[in-house]
Short mmCIF file of C-alpha atoms in Angstrom, two decimals:
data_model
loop_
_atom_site.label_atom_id
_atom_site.label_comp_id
_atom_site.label_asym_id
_atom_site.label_seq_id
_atom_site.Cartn_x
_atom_site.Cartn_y
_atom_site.Cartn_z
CA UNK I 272 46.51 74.81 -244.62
CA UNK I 273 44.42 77.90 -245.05
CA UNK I 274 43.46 79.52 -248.35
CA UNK I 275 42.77 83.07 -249.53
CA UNK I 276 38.70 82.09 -249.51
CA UNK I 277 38.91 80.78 -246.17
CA UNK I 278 39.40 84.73 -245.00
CA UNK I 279 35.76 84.93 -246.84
CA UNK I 280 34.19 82.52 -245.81
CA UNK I 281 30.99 81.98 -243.61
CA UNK I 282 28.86 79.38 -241.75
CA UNK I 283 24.77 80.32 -241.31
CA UNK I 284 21.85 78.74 -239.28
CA UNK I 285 18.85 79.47 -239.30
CA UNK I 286 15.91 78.05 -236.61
CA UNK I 287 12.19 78.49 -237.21
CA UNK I 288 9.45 77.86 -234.69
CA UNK I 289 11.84 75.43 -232.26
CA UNK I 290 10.10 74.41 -228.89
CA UNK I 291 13.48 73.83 -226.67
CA UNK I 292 13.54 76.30 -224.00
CA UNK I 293 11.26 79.15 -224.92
CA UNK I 294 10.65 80.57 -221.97
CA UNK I 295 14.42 82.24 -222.63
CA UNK I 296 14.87 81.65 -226.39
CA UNK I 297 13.05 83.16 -229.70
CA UNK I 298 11.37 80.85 -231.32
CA UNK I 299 12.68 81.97 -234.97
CA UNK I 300 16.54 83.19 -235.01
CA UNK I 301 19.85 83.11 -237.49
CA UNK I 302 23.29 82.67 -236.37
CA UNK I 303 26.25 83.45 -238.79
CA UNK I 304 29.80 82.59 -238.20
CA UNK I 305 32.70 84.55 -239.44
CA UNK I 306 35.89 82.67 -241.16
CA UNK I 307 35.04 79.27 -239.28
CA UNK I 308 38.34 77.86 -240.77
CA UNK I 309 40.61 80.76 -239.77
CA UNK I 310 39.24 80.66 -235.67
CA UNK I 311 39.77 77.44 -235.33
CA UNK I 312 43.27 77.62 -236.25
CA UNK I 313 43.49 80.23 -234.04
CA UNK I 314 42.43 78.11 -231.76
CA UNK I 315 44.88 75.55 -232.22
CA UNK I 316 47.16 78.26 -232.34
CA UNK I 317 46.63 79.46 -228.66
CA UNK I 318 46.62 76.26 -227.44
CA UNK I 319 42.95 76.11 -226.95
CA UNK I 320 40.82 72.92 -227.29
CA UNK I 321 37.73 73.16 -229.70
CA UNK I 322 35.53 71.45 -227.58
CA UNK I 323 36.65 73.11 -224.39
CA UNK I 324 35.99 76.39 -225.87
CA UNK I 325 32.70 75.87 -226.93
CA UNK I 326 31.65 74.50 -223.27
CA UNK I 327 33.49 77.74 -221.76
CA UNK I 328 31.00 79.71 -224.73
CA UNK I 329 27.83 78.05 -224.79
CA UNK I 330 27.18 75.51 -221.65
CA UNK I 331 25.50 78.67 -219.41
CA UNK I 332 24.50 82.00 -220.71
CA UNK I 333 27.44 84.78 -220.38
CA UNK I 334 26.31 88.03 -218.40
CA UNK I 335 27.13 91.67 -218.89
CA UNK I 336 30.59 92.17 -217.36
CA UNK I 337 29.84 96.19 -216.05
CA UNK I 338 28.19 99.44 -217.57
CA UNK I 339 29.03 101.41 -220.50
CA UNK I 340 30.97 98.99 -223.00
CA UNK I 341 29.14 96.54 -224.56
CA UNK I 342 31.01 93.35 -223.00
CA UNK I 343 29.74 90.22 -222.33
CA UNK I 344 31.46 87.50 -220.21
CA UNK I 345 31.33 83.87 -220.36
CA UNK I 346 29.86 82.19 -217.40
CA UNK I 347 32.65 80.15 -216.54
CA UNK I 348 34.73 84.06 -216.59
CA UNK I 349 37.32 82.69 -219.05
CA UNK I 350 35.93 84.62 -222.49
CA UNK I 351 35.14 87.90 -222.93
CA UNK I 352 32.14 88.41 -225.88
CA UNK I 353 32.06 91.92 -227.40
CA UNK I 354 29.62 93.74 -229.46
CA UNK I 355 30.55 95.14 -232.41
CA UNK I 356 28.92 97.39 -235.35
CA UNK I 357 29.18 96.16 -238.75
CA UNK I 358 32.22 98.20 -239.15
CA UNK I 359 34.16 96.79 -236.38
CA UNK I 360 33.41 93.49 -238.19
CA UNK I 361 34.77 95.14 -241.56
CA UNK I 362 37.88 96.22 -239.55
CA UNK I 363 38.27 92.81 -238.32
CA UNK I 364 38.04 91.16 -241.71
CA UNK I 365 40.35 93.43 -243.23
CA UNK I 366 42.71 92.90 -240.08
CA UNK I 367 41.92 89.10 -240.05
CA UNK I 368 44.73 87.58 -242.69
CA UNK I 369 47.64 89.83 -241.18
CA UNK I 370 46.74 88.64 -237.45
CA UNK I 371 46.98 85.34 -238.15
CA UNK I 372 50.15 85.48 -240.12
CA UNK I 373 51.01 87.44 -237.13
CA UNK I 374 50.13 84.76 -234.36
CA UNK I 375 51.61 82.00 -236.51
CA UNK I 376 55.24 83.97 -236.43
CA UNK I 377 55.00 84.21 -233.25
CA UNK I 378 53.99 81.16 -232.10
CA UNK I 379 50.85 82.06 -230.20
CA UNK I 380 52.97 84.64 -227.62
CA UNK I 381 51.57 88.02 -228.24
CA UNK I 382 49.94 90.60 -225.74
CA UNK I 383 47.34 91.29 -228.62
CA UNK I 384 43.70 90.07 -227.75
CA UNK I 385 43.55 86.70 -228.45
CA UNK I 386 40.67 86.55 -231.04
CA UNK I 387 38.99 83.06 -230.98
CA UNK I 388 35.27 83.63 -233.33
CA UNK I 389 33.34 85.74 -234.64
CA UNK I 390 29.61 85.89 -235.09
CA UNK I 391 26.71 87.20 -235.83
CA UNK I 392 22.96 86.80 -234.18
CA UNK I 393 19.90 87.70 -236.08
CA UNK I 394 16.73 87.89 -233.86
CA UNK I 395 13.40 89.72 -235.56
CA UNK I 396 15.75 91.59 -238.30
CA UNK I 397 18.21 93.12 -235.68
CA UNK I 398 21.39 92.13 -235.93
CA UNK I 399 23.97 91.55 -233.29
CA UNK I 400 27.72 90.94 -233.67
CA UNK I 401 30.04 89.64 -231.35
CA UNK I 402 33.77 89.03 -231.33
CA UNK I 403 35.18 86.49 -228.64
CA UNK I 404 38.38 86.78 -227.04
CA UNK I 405 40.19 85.03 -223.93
CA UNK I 406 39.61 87.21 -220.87
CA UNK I 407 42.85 88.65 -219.85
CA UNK I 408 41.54 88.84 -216.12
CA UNK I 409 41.76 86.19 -214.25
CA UNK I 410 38.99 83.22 -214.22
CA UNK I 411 39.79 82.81 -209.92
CA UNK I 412 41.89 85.79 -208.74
CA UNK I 413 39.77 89.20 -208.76
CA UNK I 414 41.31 91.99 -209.71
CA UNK I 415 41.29 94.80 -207.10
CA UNK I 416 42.96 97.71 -209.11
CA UNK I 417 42.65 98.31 -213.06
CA UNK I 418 43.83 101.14 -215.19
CA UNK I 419 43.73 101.58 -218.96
CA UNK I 420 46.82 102.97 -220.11
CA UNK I 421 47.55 104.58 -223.32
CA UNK I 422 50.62 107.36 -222.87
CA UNK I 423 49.02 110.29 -223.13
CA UNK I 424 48.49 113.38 -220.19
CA UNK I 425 45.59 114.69 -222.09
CA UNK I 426 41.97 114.14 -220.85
CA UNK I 427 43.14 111.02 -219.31
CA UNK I 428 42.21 111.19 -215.95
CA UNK I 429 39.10 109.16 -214.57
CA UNK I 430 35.50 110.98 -213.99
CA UNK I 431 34.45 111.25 -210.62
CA UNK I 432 31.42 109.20 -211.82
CA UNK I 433 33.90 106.23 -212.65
CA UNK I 434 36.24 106.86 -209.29
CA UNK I 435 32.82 105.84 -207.28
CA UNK I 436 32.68 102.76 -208.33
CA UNK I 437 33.88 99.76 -206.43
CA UNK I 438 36.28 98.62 -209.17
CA UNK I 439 36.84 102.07 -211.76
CA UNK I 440 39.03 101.66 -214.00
CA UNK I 441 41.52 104.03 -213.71
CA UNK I 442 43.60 106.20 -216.70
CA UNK I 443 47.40 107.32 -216.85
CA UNK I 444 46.68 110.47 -214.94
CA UNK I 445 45.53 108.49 -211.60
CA UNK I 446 48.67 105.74 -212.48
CA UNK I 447 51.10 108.41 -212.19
CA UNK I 448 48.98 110.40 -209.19
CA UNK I 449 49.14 107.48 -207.11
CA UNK I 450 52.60 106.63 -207.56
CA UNK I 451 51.31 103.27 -209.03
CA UNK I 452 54.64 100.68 -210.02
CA UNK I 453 54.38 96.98 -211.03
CA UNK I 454 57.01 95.38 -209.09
CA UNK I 455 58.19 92.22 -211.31
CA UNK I 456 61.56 90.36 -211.79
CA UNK I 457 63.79 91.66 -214.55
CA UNK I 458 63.96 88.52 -216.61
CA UNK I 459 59.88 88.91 -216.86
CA UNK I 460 59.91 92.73 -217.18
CA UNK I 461 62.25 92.23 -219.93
CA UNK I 462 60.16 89.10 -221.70
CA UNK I 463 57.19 91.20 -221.29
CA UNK I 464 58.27 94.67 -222.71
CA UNK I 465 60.10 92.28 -225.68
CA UNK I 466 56.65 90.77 -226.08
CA UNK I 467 55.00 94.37 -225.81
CA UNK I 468 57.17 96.08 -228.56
CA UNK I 469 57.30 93.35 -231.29
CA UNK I 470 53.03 93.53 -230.76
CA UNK I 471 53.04 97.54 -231.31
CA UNK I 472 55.62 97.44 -234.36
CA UNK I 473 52.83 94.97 -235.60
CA UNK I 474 49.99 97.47 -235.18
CA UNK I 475 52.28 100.17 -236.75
CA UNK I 476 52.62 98.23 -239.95
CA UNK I 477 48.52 98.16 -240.05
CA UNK I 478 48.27 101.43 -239.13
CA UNK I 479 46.50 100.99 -235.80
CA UNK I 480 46.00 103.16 -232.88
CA UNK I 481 44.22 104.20 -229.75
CA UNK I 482 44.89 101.13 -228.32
CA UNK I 483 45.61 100.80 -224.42
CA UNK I 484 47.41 98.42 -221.90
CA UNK I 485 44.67 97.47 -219.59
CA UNK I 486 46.45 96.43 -216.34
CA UNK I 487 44.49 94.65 -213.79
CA UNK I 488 46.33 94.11 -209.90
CA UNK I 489 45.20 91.01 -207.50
CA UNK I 490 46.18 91.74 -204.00
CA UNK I 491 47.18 88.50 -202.71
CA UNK I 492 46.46 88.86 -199.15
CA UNK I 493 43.19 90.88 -199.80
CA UNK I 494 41.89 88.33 -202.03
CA UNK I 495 43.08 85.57 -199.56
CA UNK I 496 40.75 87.71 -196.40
CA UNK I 497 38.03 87.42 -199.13
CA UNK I 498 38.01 83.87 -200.37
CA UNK I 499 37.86 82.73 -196.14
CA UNK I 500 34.83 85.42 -195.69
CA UNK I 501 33.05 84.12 -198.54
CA UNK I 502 33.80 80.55 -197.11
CA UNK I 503 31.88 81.06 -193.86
CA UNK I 504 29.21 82.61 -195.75
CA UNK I 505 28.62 78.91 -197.30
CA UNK I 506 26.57 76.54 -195.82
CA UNK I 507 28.55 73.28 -194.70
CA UNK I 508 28.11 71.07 -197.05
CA UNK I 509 26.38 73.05 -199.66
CA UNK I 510 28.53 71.57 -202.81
CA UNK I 511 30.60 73.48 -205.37
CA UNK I 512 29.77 77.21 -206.43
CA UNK I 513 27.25 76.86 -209.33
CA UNK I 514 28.86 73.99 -210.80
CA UNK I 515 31.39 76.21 -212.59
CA UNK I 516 34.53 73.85 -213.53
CA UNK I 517 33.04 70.96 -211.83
CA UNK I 518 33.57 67.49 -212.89
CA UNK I 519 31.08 66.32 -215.77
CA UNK I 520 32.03 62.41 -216.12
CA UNK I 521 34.30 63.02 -219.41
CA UNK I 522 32.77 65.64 -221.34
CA UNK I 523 35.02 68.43 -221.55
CA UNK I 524 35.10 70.80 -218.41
CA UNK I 525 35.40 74.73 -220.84
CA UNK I 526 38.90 76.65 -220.51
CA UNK I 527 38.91 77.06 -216.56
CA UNK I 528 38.14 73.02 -215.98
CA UNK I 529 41.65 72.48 -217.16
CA UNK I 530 43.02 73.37 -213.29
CA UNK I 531 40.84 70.38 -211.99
CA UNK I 532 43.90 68.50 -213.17
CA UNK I 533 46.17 70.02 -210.87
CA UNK I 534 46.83 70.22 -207.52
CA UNK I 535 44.50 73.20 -205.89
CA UNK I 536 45.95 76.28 -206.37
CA UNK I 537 46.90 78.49 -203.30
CA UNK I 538 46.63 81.83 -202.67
CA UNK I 539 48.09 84.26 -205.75
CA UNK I 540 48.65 81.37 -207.28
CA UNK I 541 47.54 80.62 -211.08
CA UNK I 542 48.46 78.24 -214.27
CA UNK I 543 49.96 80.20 -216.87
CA UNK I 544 48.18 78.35 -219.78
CA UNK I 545 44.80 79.28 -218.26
CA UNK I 546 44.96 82.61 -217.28
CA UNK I 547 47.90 83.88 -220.48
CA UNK I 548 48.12 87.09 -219.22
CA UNK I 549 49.27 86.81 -215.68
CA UNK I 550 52.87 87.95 -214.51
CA UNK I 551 53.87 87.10 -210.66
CA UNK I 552 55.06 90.01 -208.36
CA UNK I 553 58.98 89.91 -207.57
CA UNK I 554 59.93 88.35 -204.58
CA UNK I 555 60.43 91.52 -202.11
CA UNK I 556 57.73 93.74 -203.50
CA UNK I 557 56.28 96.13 -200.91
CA UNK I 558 52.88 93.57 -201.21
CA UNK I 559 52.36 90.49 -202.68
CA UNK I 560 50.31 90.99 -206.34
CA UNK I 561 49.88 89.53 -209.36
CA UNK I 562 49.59 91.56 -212.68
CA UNK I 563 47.77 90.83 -215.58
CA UNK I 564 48.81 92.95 -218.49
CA UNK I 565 47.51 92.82 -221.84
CA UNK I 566 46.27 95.16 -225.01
CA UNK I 567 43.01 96.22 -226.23
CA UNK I 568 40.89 98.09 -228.35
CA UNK I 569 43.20 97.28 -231.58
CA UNK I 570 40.92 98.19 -233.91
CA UNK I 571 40.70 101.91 -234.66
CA UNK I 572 42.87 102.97 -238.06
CA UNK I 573 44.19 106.18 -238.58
CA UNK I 574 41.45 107.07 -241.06
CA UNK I 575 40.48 110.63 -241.70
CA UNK I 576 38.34 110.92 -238.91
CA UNK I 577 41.76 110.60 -237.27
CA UNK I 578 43.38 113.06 -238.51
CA UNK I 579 40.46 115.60 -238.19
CA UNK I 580 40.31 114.52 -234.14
CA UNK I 581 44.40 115.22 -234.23
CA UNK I 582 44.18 118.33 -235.90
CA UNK I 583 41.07 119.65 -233.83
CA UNK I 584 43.41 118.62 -230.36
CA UNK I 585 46.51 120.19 -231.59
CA UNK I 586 44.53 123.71 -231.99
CA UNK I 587 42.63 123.36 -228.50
CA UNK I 588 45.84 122.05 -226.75
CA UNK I 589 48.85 123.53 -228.52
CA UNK I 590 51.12 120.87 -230.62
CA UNK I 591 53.60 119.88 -227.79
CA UNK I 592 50.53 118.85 -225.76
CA UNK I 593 50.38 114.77 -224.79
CA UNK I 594 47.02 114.33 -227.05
CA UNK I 595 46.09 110.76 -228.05
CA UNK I 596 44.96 111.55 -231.23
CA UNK I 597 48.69 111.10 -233.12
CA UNK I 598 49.57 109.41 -236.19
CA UNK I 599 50.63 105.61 -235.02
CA UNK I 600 54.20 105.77 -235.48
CA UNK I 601 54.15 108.74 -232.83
CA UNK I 602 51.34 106.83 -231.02
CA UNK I 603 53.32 104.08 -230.79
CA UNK I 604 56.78 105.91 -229.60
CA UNK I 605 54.84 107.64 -226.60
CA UNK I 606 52.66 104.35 -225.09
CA UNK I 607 55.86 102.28 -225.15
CA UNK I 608 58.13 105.15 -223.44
CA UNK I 609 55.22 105.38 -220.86
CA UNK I 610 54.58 101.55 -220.09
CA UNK I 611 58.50 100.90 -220.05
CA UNK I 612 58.29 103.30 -216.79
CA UNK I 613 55.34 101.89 -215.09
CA UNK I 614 57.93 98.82 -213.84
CA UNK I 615 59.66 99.31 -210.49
#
């Protein structure tokens, strides 16, 4: 059982002149861990072994998943690492004891990012903080389309600059523009949008806003094309990719090693427990997909800042106009009348 200090507490190393590996590590470093108690209940919570996790975290250095937001991902592609200012880590203290409450009512099923540690790296007095979550992309199936939603008309139509990218992630203006739909069964649209408006009432209560749906499409057949071109790229013979997942006698195999207890998967196809936020297209859709649907950026409070951004936008764009900068009971209203109509 958890207790009030365990929302407090904190777990610190620090390493002075070590000789492993120094080509690629400092020499002298800290490492701080945030409410080591509370994440591994999350843990537990999301059904996530300890062990497997920190394989998935620490067996191979994560890389830089893209440009512009300071995201890390894990090498075996099931966590995503983000870098936060000490605020953010503030915000997600003084979020912390609600969200867990939160997860524990409702049993682990939530869109919300799935918060698993938190940390903090000290390397020659500059401080780093990171916040791991699950990835809510898929581990195996790329994603070929991606938009981040949030309800609002406003300034929410991708730059140029981001449209000439090979995978740009897209904004409500370009959904609607391309006549985008997410073609799922009704029992699943109706789980999901359940799912969807018990997580925003919870936001609500903590006065949260600005967050989006980020909505990433797999295009079965395309990704099918690719995984055979990439197959006679290989060299016969030339062993598993990188050793990612692989078998390692019985030391746990990270978060994506659980499938290597299955049968192989086929095209489009995917475990539920490994990739959570994965919804199957309907039988009958125009093309064979497979959705993955989640929320982000949970963090920002409608603080004064908030209200100054909401009152600047009303007098630039009129106060009918589809601004994002609303108070969250408005927010809230307008993102889930817009994502209930992005279904087929």
């Amino acid at each position: 059982m958890l207790l009030p200090d365990d929302f407090k507490a904190s777990s610190k190393i620090k390493v002075n002149n070590h000789l492993f590996n120094r080509e690629n590590l400092p020499s002298h470093f800290k490492f701080k861990e945030y409410c080591p108690q509370v994440f591994r209940n999350l843990l537990e919570r999301f059904g996530v072994d300890d062990q497997d996790y920190q394989v998935s975290l620490t067996r191979s250095p994560p890389r830089w998943a893209g440009s512009g937001h300071r995201l890390l991902l894990s090498a075996d592609r099931t966590l995503v690492l983000k870098e936060l200012s000490s605020e953010d880590v503030a915000d997600v203290h003084g979020l912390l004891s609600h969200y867990h409450q939160y997860v524990v009512q409702c049993h682990g099923q939530t869109l919300l990012p799935r918060f698993l540690g938190m940390y903090r790296v000290s390397v020659d007095s500059e401080d780093t903080y990171l916040l791991v979550m699950r990835n809510l992309f898929s581990h195996r199936l790329p994603v070929h389309r991606k938009y981040d939603l949030k309800g609002s008309l406003v300034d929410r139509e991708a730059s140029d600059k981001e449209k000439g990218k090979e995978l740009p992630t897209l904004k409500d203006v370009d959904f609607l523009n391309k006549n985008e739909k997410v073609f799922v069964e009704e029992e699943q649209q109706r789980e999901f949008m359940e799912k969807l408006k018990r997580d925003v009432e919870f936001l609500v209560q903590q006065k949260l806003m600005d967050y989006s749906l980020l909505l990433g499409i797999h295009e079965v057949e395309r990704g099918e094309q690719e995984e055979e071109e990439e197959l006679e790229e290989e060299e016969p013979g030339g062993g598993d990719e990188g050793g990612l997942g692989g078998p390692y006698g019985t030391s746990p195999e990270g978060l994506g090693g659980l499938l290597n207890s299955y049968r192989p998967l086929g095209p489009g196809e995917f475990d539920p427990c490994v990739d959570v936020y994965a919804l199957r297209g309907a039988e009958g859709a125009p093309r064979r997909e497979v959705y993955f649907m989640g929320l982000i950026d949970v963090l920002t409070q409608y603080d004064a800042r908030k209200k100054a951004a909401h009152a600047a936008k009303t007098v630039k764009h009129g106060a009918g106009a589809e601004i994002s900068t609303v108070h969250p009971e408005q927010y809230a209203k307008r993102f889930l009348d817009f994502i209930t109509n992005i279904f087929a």
